[in-house]
């Protein structure tokens, strides 16, 4: 079964969605540890409530990003995981970290990549007048939010949406998308081959699309 490390910085609602999917038997895997760069991340409580190992490595304790990332690697490698899942993890990772986990490092990003890399994605989608928005799960490379996209979930932008209402619906879509991608990884449907995702043996030309919830 797939051994998973989850990296968080905050609420951990994606972590919760993944834990729930594991508990329901939808992912043939287990979460070996949850790591946060913030001691007050609520996701740590969610993990402890399930008896999952947690670790806090505070980025401010390190003078250099490289040293912080080496500390992350030491902890994650001690858990001996198959995949490292960024779930609302808010620190940009060095090329050395990304290279160490090449092909085993995933992120969920709250936009339809390649649109809106970086931060404040909901505000930017509203300001652009987009009619559709959503989330993407991608393999992480050294290029921020630029690694190959595995799958996306699209939602409509509604006429009276605010940043908050749009963010709430993107979150719901994230909670469907991330567990699905991990289920595909765990059952062997999804593989990484020389920098490119493969799905059921075929190189992915375009990202997989999750069907709407209703
Ligand atoms: N690292 C690499 N190398 N590549 C990616 O694609 C990464 C990554 C680290 C995190 C998540 C990402 C997102 O989904 C992610 C993808 C943080 C920032 C950021 O600007 C940007 C993108 C993402 C995560 N972080 C600030 C920094 O200086 C700090 C912001 C804060 O602490 O609130 O690291 O959006
Ligand atoms: C999610 O919307 C995720 O896509 C986003 O942070 C939120 C975390 O929520 N990630 C980023 O913005 C990464 N820069 P959660 O802690 O409740 O899972």
Coordinates of N, CA and C and ligand atoms in Angstrom, one line a residue:
X1 N 0.8 -1.2 0.0 CA 0.0 0.0 0.0 C 0.9 1.3 0.0
X2 N 0.3 2.3 -0.5 CA 1.0 3.6 -0.7 C 1.2 4.3 0.6
X3 N 2.5 4.6 0.9 CA 2.8 5.3 2.2 C 2.9 6.8 1.8
X4 N 2.2 7.6 2.5 CA 2.0 9.0 2.2 C 2.5 9.9 3.3
X5 N 3.2 11.0 2.9 CA 3.5 12.1 3.8 C 2.7 13.3 3.3
X6 N 2.1 14.0 4.3 CA 1.3 15.2 3.9 C 2.0 16.4 4.5
X7 N 2.3 17.4 3.7 CA 2.9 18.7 4.2 C 1.8 19.8 4.2
X8 N 1.6 20.4 5.3 CA 0.6 21.5 5.5 C 1.2 22.7 6.1
X9 N 0.4 23.8 6.0 CA 0.7 25.0 6.8 C -0.5 25.6 7.6
X10 N -1.7 25.0 7.3 CA -2.8 25.7 7.9 C -4.0 24.7 8.3
X11 N -5.2 25.0 7.8 CA -6.4 24.4 8.2 C -6.4 22.8 8.0
X12 N -5.8 22.4 6.9 CA -5.7 21.0 6.7 C -7.0 20.3 6.2
X13 N -7.9 21.1 5.5 CA -9.1 20.5 5.1 C -8.8 19.5 4.0
X14 N -7.8 19.7 3.2 CA -7.4 18.7 2.2 C -6.9 17.4 2.8
X15 N -6.1 17.6 3.9 CA -5.6 16.5 4.7 C -6.8 15.7 5.2
X16 N -7.8 16.4 5.7 CA -9.0 15.7 6.2 C -9.6 14.9 5.1
X17 N -9.8 15.5 3.9 CA -10.4 14.8 2.8 C -9.6 13.5 2.5
X18 N -8.3 13.6 2.5 CA -7.5 12.4 2.2 C -7.6 11.4 3.3
X19 N -7.6 11.8 4.6 CA -7.7 10.9 5.7 C -9.1 10.2 5.6
X20 N -10.1 10.9 5.2 CA -11.5 10.3 5.1 C -11.5 9.3 4.0
X21 N -10.9 9.6 2.9 CA -10.9 8.7 1.8 C -10.1 7.4 2.1
X22 N -9.0 7.5 2.9 CA -8.3 6.4 3.3 C -9.2 5.5 4.2
X23 N -9.9 6.2 5.2 CA -10.7 5.5 6.1 C -11.9 4.8 5.4
X24 N -12.4 5.4 4.3 CA -13.4 4.7 3.6 C -12.9 3.6 2.6
X25 N -11.6 3.4 2.6 CA -11.1 2.4 1.7 C -10.9 2.8 0.3
X26 N -11.0 4.1 0.0 CA -11.0 4.6 -1.4 C -9.5 4.8 -1.9
X27 N -8.6 4.9 -1.0 CA -7.2 5.0 -1.3 C -6.5 3.8 -0.6
X28 N -5.8 2.9 -1.4 CA -5.1 1.8 -0.9 C -3.8 2.3 -0.3
X29 N -3.8 3.0 0.8 CA -2.6 3.6 1.3 C -2.8 4.0 2.8
X30 N -1.7 4.6 3.3 CA -1.9 5.1 4.7 C -1.0 6.3 4.8
X31 N -1.4 7.2 5.7 CA -0.6 8.4 5.9 C 0.4 8.1 7.0
X32 N 1.7 8.2 6.7 CA 2.7 7.8 7.6 C 3.1 9.0 8.5
X33 N 2.9 10.2 8.0 CA 3.2 11.4 8.8 C 2.7 12.7 8.2
X34 N 2.4 13.7 9.1 CA 2.0 15.0 8.7 C 3.0 16.0 9.2
X35 N 3.5 16.8 8.3 CA 4.5 17.8 8.7 C 4.0 19.2 8.4
X36 N 4.2 20.1 9.4 CA 3.8 21.5 9.2 C 5.0 22.4 9.5
X37 N 5.0 23.5 8.7 CA 6.0 24.5 9.0 C 5.5 25.6 10.0
X38 N 4.3 25.3 10.5 CA 3.7 26.2 11.5 C 3.2 25.4 12.7
X39 N 3.5 25.7 13.9 CA 3.1 24.9 15.1 C 1.6 25.0 15.3
X40 N 1.0 26.2 14.8 CA -0.4 26.4 15.1 C -1.3 25.9 14.0
X41 N -0.8 25.2 13.0 CA -1.6 24.7 11.9 C -2.7 23.7 12.5
X42 N -4.0 24.0 12.2 CA -5.1 23.2 12.7 C -5.0 21.8 12.2
X43 N -4.5 21.6 11.0 CA -4.3 20.3 10.4 C -3.6 19.3 11.3
X44 N -2.7 19.8 12.2 CA -1.9 19.0 13.1 C -2.9 18.3 14.1
X45 N -3.9 19.0 14.5 CA -4.9 18.4 15.4 C -5.7 17.4 14.7
X46 N -6.0 17.6 13.5 CA -6.8 16.6 12.7 C -6.0 15.3 12.6
X47 N -4.7 15.4 12.4 CA -3.8 14.2 12.2 C -3.7 13.5 13.6
X48 N -3.5 14.2 14.6 CA -3.4 13.6 16.0 C -4.6 12.9 16.3
X49 N -5.8 13.5 16.0 CA -7.1 12.9 16.3 C -7.2 11.5 15.6
X50 N -6.5 11.3 14.6 CA -6.5 10.0 13.9 C -5.3 9.1 14.3
X51 N -4.5 9.6 15.2 CA -3.3 8.8 15.6 C -2.2 8.8 14.6
X52 N -2.1 9.8 13.8 CA -1.1 9.9 12.8 C 0.1 10.7 13.3
X53 N 1.3 10.3 13.1 CA 2.5 11.0 13.5 C 2.5 12.4 12.9
X54 N 3.0 13.3 13.7 CA 3.1 14.7 13.3 C 4.5 15.3 13.6
X55 N 4.9 16.3 12.8 CA 6.2 16.9 13.1 C 6.0 18.4 12.7
X56 N 6.6 19.3 13.5 CA 6.7 20.7 13.2 C 8.1 21.1 12.9
X57 N 8.3 21.7 11.7 CA 9.7 22.2 11.4 C 9.4 23.7 11.0
X58 N 9.8 24.6 11.9 CA 9.5 26.0 11.7 C 10.5 26.7 10.8
X59 N 10.0 27.2 9.7 CA 10.9 27.8 8.7 C 11.7 28.9 9.3
X60 N 11.1 29.7 10.2 CA 11.8 30.8 10.8 C 13.1 30.4 11.7
X61 N 13.2 29.2 12.0 CA 14.3 28.7 12.8 C 15.6 28.5 11.9
X62 N 15.4 28.7 10.6 CA 16.5 28.4 9.7 C 16.9 29.7 9.0
X63 N 18.2 29.9 8.9 CA 18.6 31.2 8.2 C 18.5 31.0 6.7
X64 N 18.6 29.8 6.2 CA 18.6 29.6 4.7 C 17.5 28.6 4.4
X65 N 16.9 28.8 3.2 CA 15.9 27.9 2.7 C 16.5 26.5 2.6
X66 N 17.7 26.4 2.1 CA 18.4 25.1 1.9 C 18.4 24.3 3.2
X67 N 18.7 24.9 4.3 CA 18.8 24.2 5.6 C 17.4 23.8 6.1
X68 N 16.4 24.6 5.9 CA 15.0 24.2 6.2 C 14.6 23.0 5.4
X69 N 14.9 23.1 4.1 CA 14.5 21.9 3.3 C 15.3 20.7 3.6
X70 N 16.5 20.8 4.0 CA 17.2 19.5 4.5 C 16.6 19.0 5.7
X71 N 16.1 19.8 6.6 CA 15.5 19.3 7.8 C 14.1 18.6 7.4
X72 N 13.4 19.2 6.5 CA 12.2 18.5 6.0 C 12.5 17.1 5.4
X73 N 13.6 17.1 4.6 CA 14.0 15.8 4.0 C 14.3 14.8 5.1
X74 N 15.0 15.2 6.1 CA 15.4 14.2 7.2 C 14.2 13.6 7.8
X75 N 13.2 14.5 8.1 CA 11.9 14.0 8.7 C 11.1 13.1 7.8
X76 N 11.0 13.6 6.6 CA 10.1 12.8 5.6 C 10.8 11.5 5.3
X77 N 12.1 11.4 5.1 CA 12.7 10.2 4.8 C 12.7 9.2 6.0
X78 N 12.6 9.7 7.2 CA 12.5 8.9 8.4 C 11.1 8.1 8.3
X79 N 10.1 8.7 7.7 CA 8.8 8.1 7.6 C 8.8 7.1 6.4
X80 N 9.8 7.2 5.6 CA 10.0 6.2 4.5 C 8.7 6.1 3.6
X81 N 8.4 7.2 3.0 CA 7.1 7.2 2.2 C 7.3 7.1 0.7
X82 N 6.3 6.7 0.0 CA 6.3 6.6 -1.4 C 6.0 7.9 -2.1
X83 N 5.2 8.7 -1.4 CA 4.7 10.0 -2.1 C 4.7 11.1 -1.0
X84 N 5.0 12.3 -1.4 CA 4.9 13.5 -0.6 C 3.9 14.4 -1.2
X85 N 2.9 14.7 -0.3 CA 1.7 15.4 -0.8 C 1.7 16.8 -0.2
X86 N 1.8 17.9 -1.0 CA 1.7 19.2 -0.5 C 0.2 19.6 -0.5
X87 N -0.3 19.9 0.7 CA -1.8 20.2 0.9 C -1.9 21.5 1.6
X88 N -1.8 22.6 0.9 CA -1.8 23.9 1.5 C -0.5 24.3 2.2
X89 N 0.5 23.7 1.7 CA 1.9 24.0 2.2 C 2.4 25.3 1.5
X90 N 2.8 26.2 2.4 CA 3.0 27.6 1.8 C 4.4 28.0 1.7
X91 N 5.4 27.1 1.8 CA 6.8 27.5 1.6 C 7.3 27.0 0.2
X92 N 7.9 27.9 -0.5 CA 8.5 27.5 -1.8 C 9.7 26.6 -1.5
X93 N 9.8 25.5 -2.2 CA 10.8 24.5 -2.0 C 12.0 24.7 -2.9
X94 N 13.2 24.4 -2.4 CA 14.4 24.5 -3.3 C 14.5 23.4 -4.3
X95 N 15.3 23.6 -5.3 CA 15.5 22.6 -6.4 C 16.0 21.3 -5.8
X96 N 16.8 21.5 -4.7 CA 17.4 20.3 -4.1 C 16.3 19.4 -3.5
X97 N 15.4 20.0 -2.8 CA 14.2 19.3 -2.2 C 13.4 18.6 -3.3
X98 N 13.1 19.4 -4.3 CA 12.2 18.9 -5.4 C 13.0 17.7 -6.1
X99 N 14.3 17.9 -6.3 CA 15.0 16.8 -7.0 C 15.1 15.5 -6.2
X100 N 15.1 15.7 -4.9 CA 15.2 14.5 -4.0 C 13.9 13.7 -4.1
X101 N 12.8 14.3 -4.4 CA 11.5 13.6 -4.4 C 10.9 13.6 -5.9
X102 N 11.8 13.7 -6.9 CA 11.3 13.8 -8.2 C 10.3 12.7 -8.6
X103 N 9.2 13.0 -9.1 CA 8.2 12.0 -9.5 C 7.4 11.4 -8.3
X104 N 7.7 11.9 -7.1 CA 7.0 11.4 -5.9 C 6.4 12.6 -5.1
X105 N 6.4 13.8 -5.7 CA 6.0 15.0 -5.0 C 4.8 15.7 -5.7
X106 N 3.7 15.8 -5.0 CA 2.5 16.4 -5.6 C 2.0 17.6 -4.9
X107 N 1.3 18.5 -5.6 CA 0.8 19.7 -5.0 C -0.7 19.9 -5.6
X108 N -1.5 20.4 -4.7 CA -2.8 20.9 -5.2 C -2.8 22.4 -5.2
X109 N -3.2 23.0 -6.3 CA -3.1 24.4 -6.5 C -4.5 24.9 -6.8
X110 N -4.9 26.0 -6.2 CA -6.3 26.5 -6.4 C -6.5 27.3 -7.6
X111 N -6.2 26.8 -8.8 CA -6.5 27.4 -10.1 C -6.5 26.4 -11.1
X112 N -7.0 26.7 -12.3 CA -6.8 25.9 -13.5 C -5.5 26.2 -14.2
X113 N -4.4 25.6 -13.7 CA -3.1 25.8 -14.3 C -3.2 25.5 -15.8
X114 N -2.4 26.3 -16.6 CA -1.4 27.2 -16.2 C -1.8 28.6 -15.8
X115 N -3.2 28.8 -15.7 CA -3.6 30.1 -15.2 C -3.3 30.3 -13.8
X116 N -2.9 31.5 -13.4 CA -2.8 31.9 -12.0 C -1.8 31.0 -11.1
X117 N -0.6 31.0 -11.6 CA 0.4 30.4 -10.7 C 0.6 31.4 -9.5
X118 N 1.1 30.9 -8.4 CA 1.4 31.7 -7.3 C 0.2 31.9 -6.4
X119 N 0.0 33.1 -5.8 CA -0.9 33.3 -4.7 C -2.1 34.1 -5.2
X120 N -3.2 34.2 -4.3 CA -4.4 35.1 -4.6 C -5.1 34.7 -5.8
X121 N -5.2 33.4 -6.1 CA -5.8 32.9 -7.3 C -7.3 33.2 -7.5
X122 N -8.0 33.2 -6.4 CA -9.5 33.4 -6.5 C -9.7 34.9 -6.9
X123 N -9.0 35.8 -6.3 CA -9.1 37.2 -6.6 C -8.8 37.5 -8.0
X124 N -7.7 36.8 -8.5 CA -7.2 37.1 -9.8 C -8.2 36.5 -10.9
X125 N -8.9 35.4 -10.6 CA -9.9 34.8 -11.5 C -11.1 35.7 -11.6
X126 N -11.5 36.3 -10.4 CA -12.6 37.2 -10.4 C -12.3 38.5 -11.2
X127 N -11.1 39.0 -10.9 CA -10.7 40.3 -11.6 C -10.6 40.1 -13.1
X128 N -10.3 38.9 -13.5 CA -10.1 38.7 -15.0 C -11.5 38.4 -15.6
X129 N -12.6 38.3 -14.8 CA -13.9 38.0 -15.4 C -14.0 36.6 -15.9
X130 N -13.2 35.6 -15.3 CA -13.3 34.2 -15.8 C -14.7 33.7 -15.5
X131 N -15.2 32.8 -16.4 CA -16.5 32.2 -16.1 C -16.3 30.8 -15.5
X132 N -15.0 30.3 -15.6 CA -14.7 29.0 -14.9 C -13.4 29.2 -14.1
X133 N -13.4 28.4 -13.1 CA -12.2 28.4 -12.2 C -12.1 27.0 -11.6
X134 N -11.2 26.7 -10.7 CA -11.1 25.3 -10.2 C -9.8 25.1 -9.6
X135 N -9.3 23.8 -9.6 CA -8.1 23.4 -9.0 C -7.4 22.4 -9.8
X136 N -6.1 22.3 -9.5 CA -5.2 21.4 -10.3 C -4.3 20.6 -9.3
X137 N -4.1 19.3 -9.6 CA -3.1 18.6 -8.9 C -1.9 18.3 -9.9
X138 N -0.7 18.7 -9.5 CA 0.4 18.6 -10.4 C 1.6 18.0 -9.7
X139 N 2.5 17.4 -10.5 CA 3.8 17.0 -10.0 C 4.6 18.3 -9.8
X140 N 5.3 18.4 -8.7 CA 6.1 19.5 -8.4 C 7.4 19.5 -9.0
X141 N 7.8 20.5 -9.7 CA 9.1 20.7 -10.2 C 9.7 22.0 -9.6
X142 N 10.9 22.3 -10.0 CA 11.5 23.5 -9.4 C 10.8 24.8 -9.9
X143 N 10.1 24.7 -11.0 CA 9.4 25.9 -11.5 C 8.1 26.0 -10.7
X144 N 7.9 27.1 -10.0 CA 6.7 27.2 -9.1 C 5.4 27.0 -9.9
X145 N 4.6 26.0 -9.4 CA 3.3 25.7 -10.0 C 3.4 25.4 -11.5
X146 N 4.6 25.0 -11.9 CA 4.8 24.8 -13.3 C 5.0 23.4 -13.7
X147 N 5.0 22.4 -12.8 CA 5.2 21.0 -13.1 C 4.0 20.4 -13.9
X148 N 4.1 19.3 -14.5 CA 3.1 18.7 -15.3 C 1.8 18.4 -14.5
X149 N 0.7 18.9 -15.1 CA -0.6 18.8 -14.4 C -1.2 17.4 -14.7
X150 N -1.7 16.8 -13.6 CA -2.2 15.5 -13.7 C -3.7 15.5 -13.9
X151 N -4.4 16.3 -13.1 CA -5.9 16.3 -13.1 C -6.4 17.7 -12.6
X152 N -7.6 18.0 -13.1 CA -8.2 19.3 -12.7 C -9.7 19.1 -12.4
X153 N -10.2 19.9 -11.6 CA -11.7 20.0 -11.4 C -12.1 21.4 -11.7
X154 N -13.1 21.6 -12.5 CA -13.6 22.9 -13.0 C -14.9 23.2 -12.3
X155 N -15.0 24.4 -11.9 CA -16.3 24.9 -11.3 C -16.7 26.2 -12.0
X156 N -18.0 26.5 -12.1 CA -18.4 27.8 -12.7 C -18.2 28.9 -11.7
X157 N -17.8 30.1 -12.3 CA -17.8 31.3 -11.4 C -19.3 31.9 -11.6
X158 N -19.9 32.1 -10.4 CA -21.3 32.6 -10.4 C -21.3 34.1 -10.4
X159 N -22.4 34.7 -10.9 CA -22.5 36.2 -11.0 C -22.2 36.9 -9.7
X160 N -22.6 36.4 -8.6 CA -22.4 37.2 -7.3 C -21.3 36.7 -6.5
X161 N -20.4 35.9 -7.1 CA -19.3 35.4 -6.3 C -18.4 36.4 -5.7
X162 N -18.0 36.2 -4.5 CA -16.9 37.0 -3.9 C -15.7 36.1 -3.8
X163 N -14.6 36.7 -3.4 CA -13.4 35.9 -3.2 C -13.7 34.7 -2.3
X164 N -14.5 35.0 -1.2 CA -14.8 34.0 -0.2 C -15.7 32.9 -0.7
X165 N -16.7 33.3 -1.4 CA -17.7 32.2 -1.9 C -17.0 31.4 -3.0
X166 N -16.2 32.0 -3.8 CA -15.5 31.2 -4.8 C -14.5 30.3 -4.2
X167 N -13.7 30.8 -3.2 CA -12.8 29.9 -2.5 C -13.4 28.7 -1.9
X168 N -14.6 28.9 -1.3 CA -15.3 27.8 -0.6 C -15.7 26.7 -1.6
X169 N -16.1 27.1 -2.8 CA -16.5 26.1 -3.8 C -15.2 25.4 -4.4
X170 N -14.2 26.2 -4.6 CA -12.9 25.6 -5.0 C -12.4 24.6 -4.0
X171 N -12.6 24.9 -2.7 CA -12.2 24.0 -1.7 C -12.9 22.6 -1.8
X172 N -14.3 22.7 -2.0 CA -15.0 21.5 -2.2 C -14.5 20.7 -3.3
X173 N -14.1 21.4 -4.4 CA -13.6 20.6 -5.6 C -12.3 20.0 -5.3
X174 N -11.4 20.7 -4.5 CA -10.2 20.1 -4.1 C -10.4 18.8 -3.3
X175 N -11.4 18.8 -2.4 CA -11.6 17.7 -1.5 C -12.1 16.5 -2.3
X176 N -12.6 16.7 -3.5 CA -12.9 15.6 -4.4 C -11.7 15.2 -5.2
X177 N -10.9 16.2 -5.7 CA -9.9 15.9 -6.7 C -8.6 15.2 -6.0
X178 N -8.2 15.7 -4.9 CA -6.9 15.1 -4.3 C -7.0 13.7 -4.0
X179 N -8.1 13.3 -3.3 CA -8.3 11.8 -3.0 C -8.3 11.0 -4.2
X180 N -9.0 11.5 -5.3 CA -9.1 10.7 -6.5 C -7.7 10.5 -7.1
X181 N -6.9 11.5 -7.1 CA -5.5 11.4 -7.7 C -4.7 10.4 -6.9
X182 N -4.8 10.5 -5.6 CA -4.1 9.5 -4.7 C -4.6 8.1 -4.9
X183 N -5.9 7.9 -5.1 CA -6.4 6.6 -5.4 C -5.8 6.0 -6.7
X184 N -5.7 6.9 -7.7 CA -5.1 6.4 -9.0 C -3.6 6.1 -8.8
X185 N -2.9 6.8 -7.9 CA -1.5 6.5 -7.7 C -1.4 5.2 -6.9
X186 N -2.3 5.0 -6.0 CA -2.2 3.8 -5.1 C -2.6 2.5 -5.9
X187 N -3.5 2.7 -6.9 CA -3.8 1.4 -7.6 C -3.0 1.3 -8.9
X188 N -2.0 2.1 -9.1 CA -1.1 2.0 -10.2 C -1.6 2.6 -11.5
X189 N -2.8 3.2 -11.5 CA -3.3 3.9 -12.7 C -2.4 5.1 -13.2
X190 N -1.8 5.8 -12.2 CA -1.0 6.9 -12.4 C 0.4 6.6 -12.2
X191 N 1.3 6.9 -13.2 CA 2.7 6.7 -13.0 C 3.4 7.9 -13.5
X192 N 4.7 8.0 -13.1 CA 5.5 9.2 -13.6 C 6.7 8.6 -14.3
X193 N 6.9 9.0 -15.6 CA 7.9 8.4 -16.4 C 8.7 9.5 -17.1
X194 N 9.9 9.7 -16.7 CA 10.8 10.7 -17.4 C 10.2 12.0 -17.5
X195 N 9.7 12.5 -16.4 CA 9.1 13.9 -16.4 C 7.7 14.0 -16.9
X196 N 7.1 12.9 -17.2 CA 5.7 13.0 -17.8 C 4.8 12.0 -17.0
X197 N 3.6 12.5 -16.7 CA 2.6 11.6 -16.1 C 2.1 10.6 -17.1
X198 N 1.8 9.4 -16.7 CA 1.2 8.4 -17.6 C -0.1 8.0 -16.8
X199 N -1.2 7.8 -17.5 CA -2.4 7.3 -17.0 C -2.9 6.1 -17.7
X200 N -3.0 5.0 -17.0 CA -3.3 3.7 -17.5 C -2.5 3.4 -18.8
X201 N -1.2 3.7 -18.6 CA -0.2 3.3 -19.6 C 0.1 4.4 -20.7
X202 N -0.8 5.4 -20.8 CA -0.7 6.4 -21.9 C -0.1 7.7 -21.3
X203 N 0.9 8.3 -22.0 CA 1.3 9.6 -21.6 C 0.1 10.6 -21.6
X204 N 0.0 11.4 -20.6 CA -1.1 12.4 -20.5 C -0.8 13.6 -21.4
X205 N -1.6 13.7 -22.4 CA -1.4 14.9 -23.3 C -2.1 16.1 -22.7
X206 N -3.2 15.9 -22.1 CA -3.9 17.0 -21.4 C -4.3 16.5 -20.0
X207 N -4.5 17.4 -19.1 CA -4.9 16.9 -17.7 C -6.2 16.2 -17.7
X208 N -6.3 15.2 -16.9 CA -7.6 14.5 -16.6 C -8.5 15.5 -16.0
X209 N -9.8 15.3 -16.3 CA -10.8 16.3 -15.8 C -11.8 15.5 -14.9
X210 N -11.9 15.9 -13.7 CA -12.9 15.3 -12.8 C -14.3 15.7 -13.1
X211 N -15.2 14.8 -13.2 CA -16.6 15.2 -13.6 C -17.2 16.1 -12.4
X212 N -18.1 17.0 -12.8 CA -18.7 17.8 -11.8 C -19.5 17.0 -10.7
X213 N -19.7 17.5 -9.5 CA -20.3 16.7 -8.4 C -21.8 16.6 -8.6
X214 N -22.4 17.5 -9.3 CA -23.8 17.4 -9.6 C -24.1 18.1 -10.9
Ligands
LIG1 N1 8.0 24.5 -4.5 C1 8.4 24.3 -5.8 N2 9.7 24.3 -6.0 N3 7.6 24.2 -6.8 C2 6.3 24.3 -6.6 O1 5.5 24.1 -7.7 C3 5.8 24.5 -5.3 C4 6.7 24.6 -4.3 C5 6.2 24.9 -3.0 C6 4.9 25.0 -2.7 C7 2.5 25.3 -3.5 C8 2.2 26.6 -4.1 C9 0.8 26.8 -4.5 O2 0.1 25.8 -4.7 C10 4.0 24.9 -3.8 C11 4.4 24.7 -5.1 C12 3.8 29.0 -1.6 C13 4.0 30.1 -2.4 C14 4.7 31.3 -1.8 O3 4.9 32.3 -2.4 C15 3.7 30.0 -3.7 C16 3.1 28.9 -4.3 C17 2.9 27.8 -3.5 C18 3.2 27.8 -2.2 N4 5.3 31.2 -0.5 C19 6.0 32.2 0.2 C20 7.5 31.9 0.3 O4 8.3 32.8 0.4 C21 5.5 32.4 1.6 C22 4.1 32.7 1.7 C23 3.5 32.4 3.1 O5 4.3 31.9 4.0 O6 2.3 32.7 3.4 O7 7.8 30.7 0.3 O8 0.3 27.9 -4.6
LIG2 C1 -6.1 25.1 -0.5 O1 -7.0 25.8 -1.2 C2 -4.9 24.9 -1.4 O2 -5.2 24.7 -2.8 C3 -4.1 26.1 -1.2 O3 -4.3 26.4 0.2 C4 -5.5 25.8 0.6 C5 -5.2 24.9 1.8 O4 -6.4 24.5 2.5 N1 -2.8 26.0 -1.5 C6 -2.0 27.0 -1.8 O5 -2.5 28.2 -1.9 C7 -0.6 26.7 -1.9 N2 0.1 27.9 -2.1 P1 -6.4 23.4 3.6 O6 -5.2 23.7 4.6 O7 -7.7 23.5 4.3 O8 -6.2 22.1 2.9

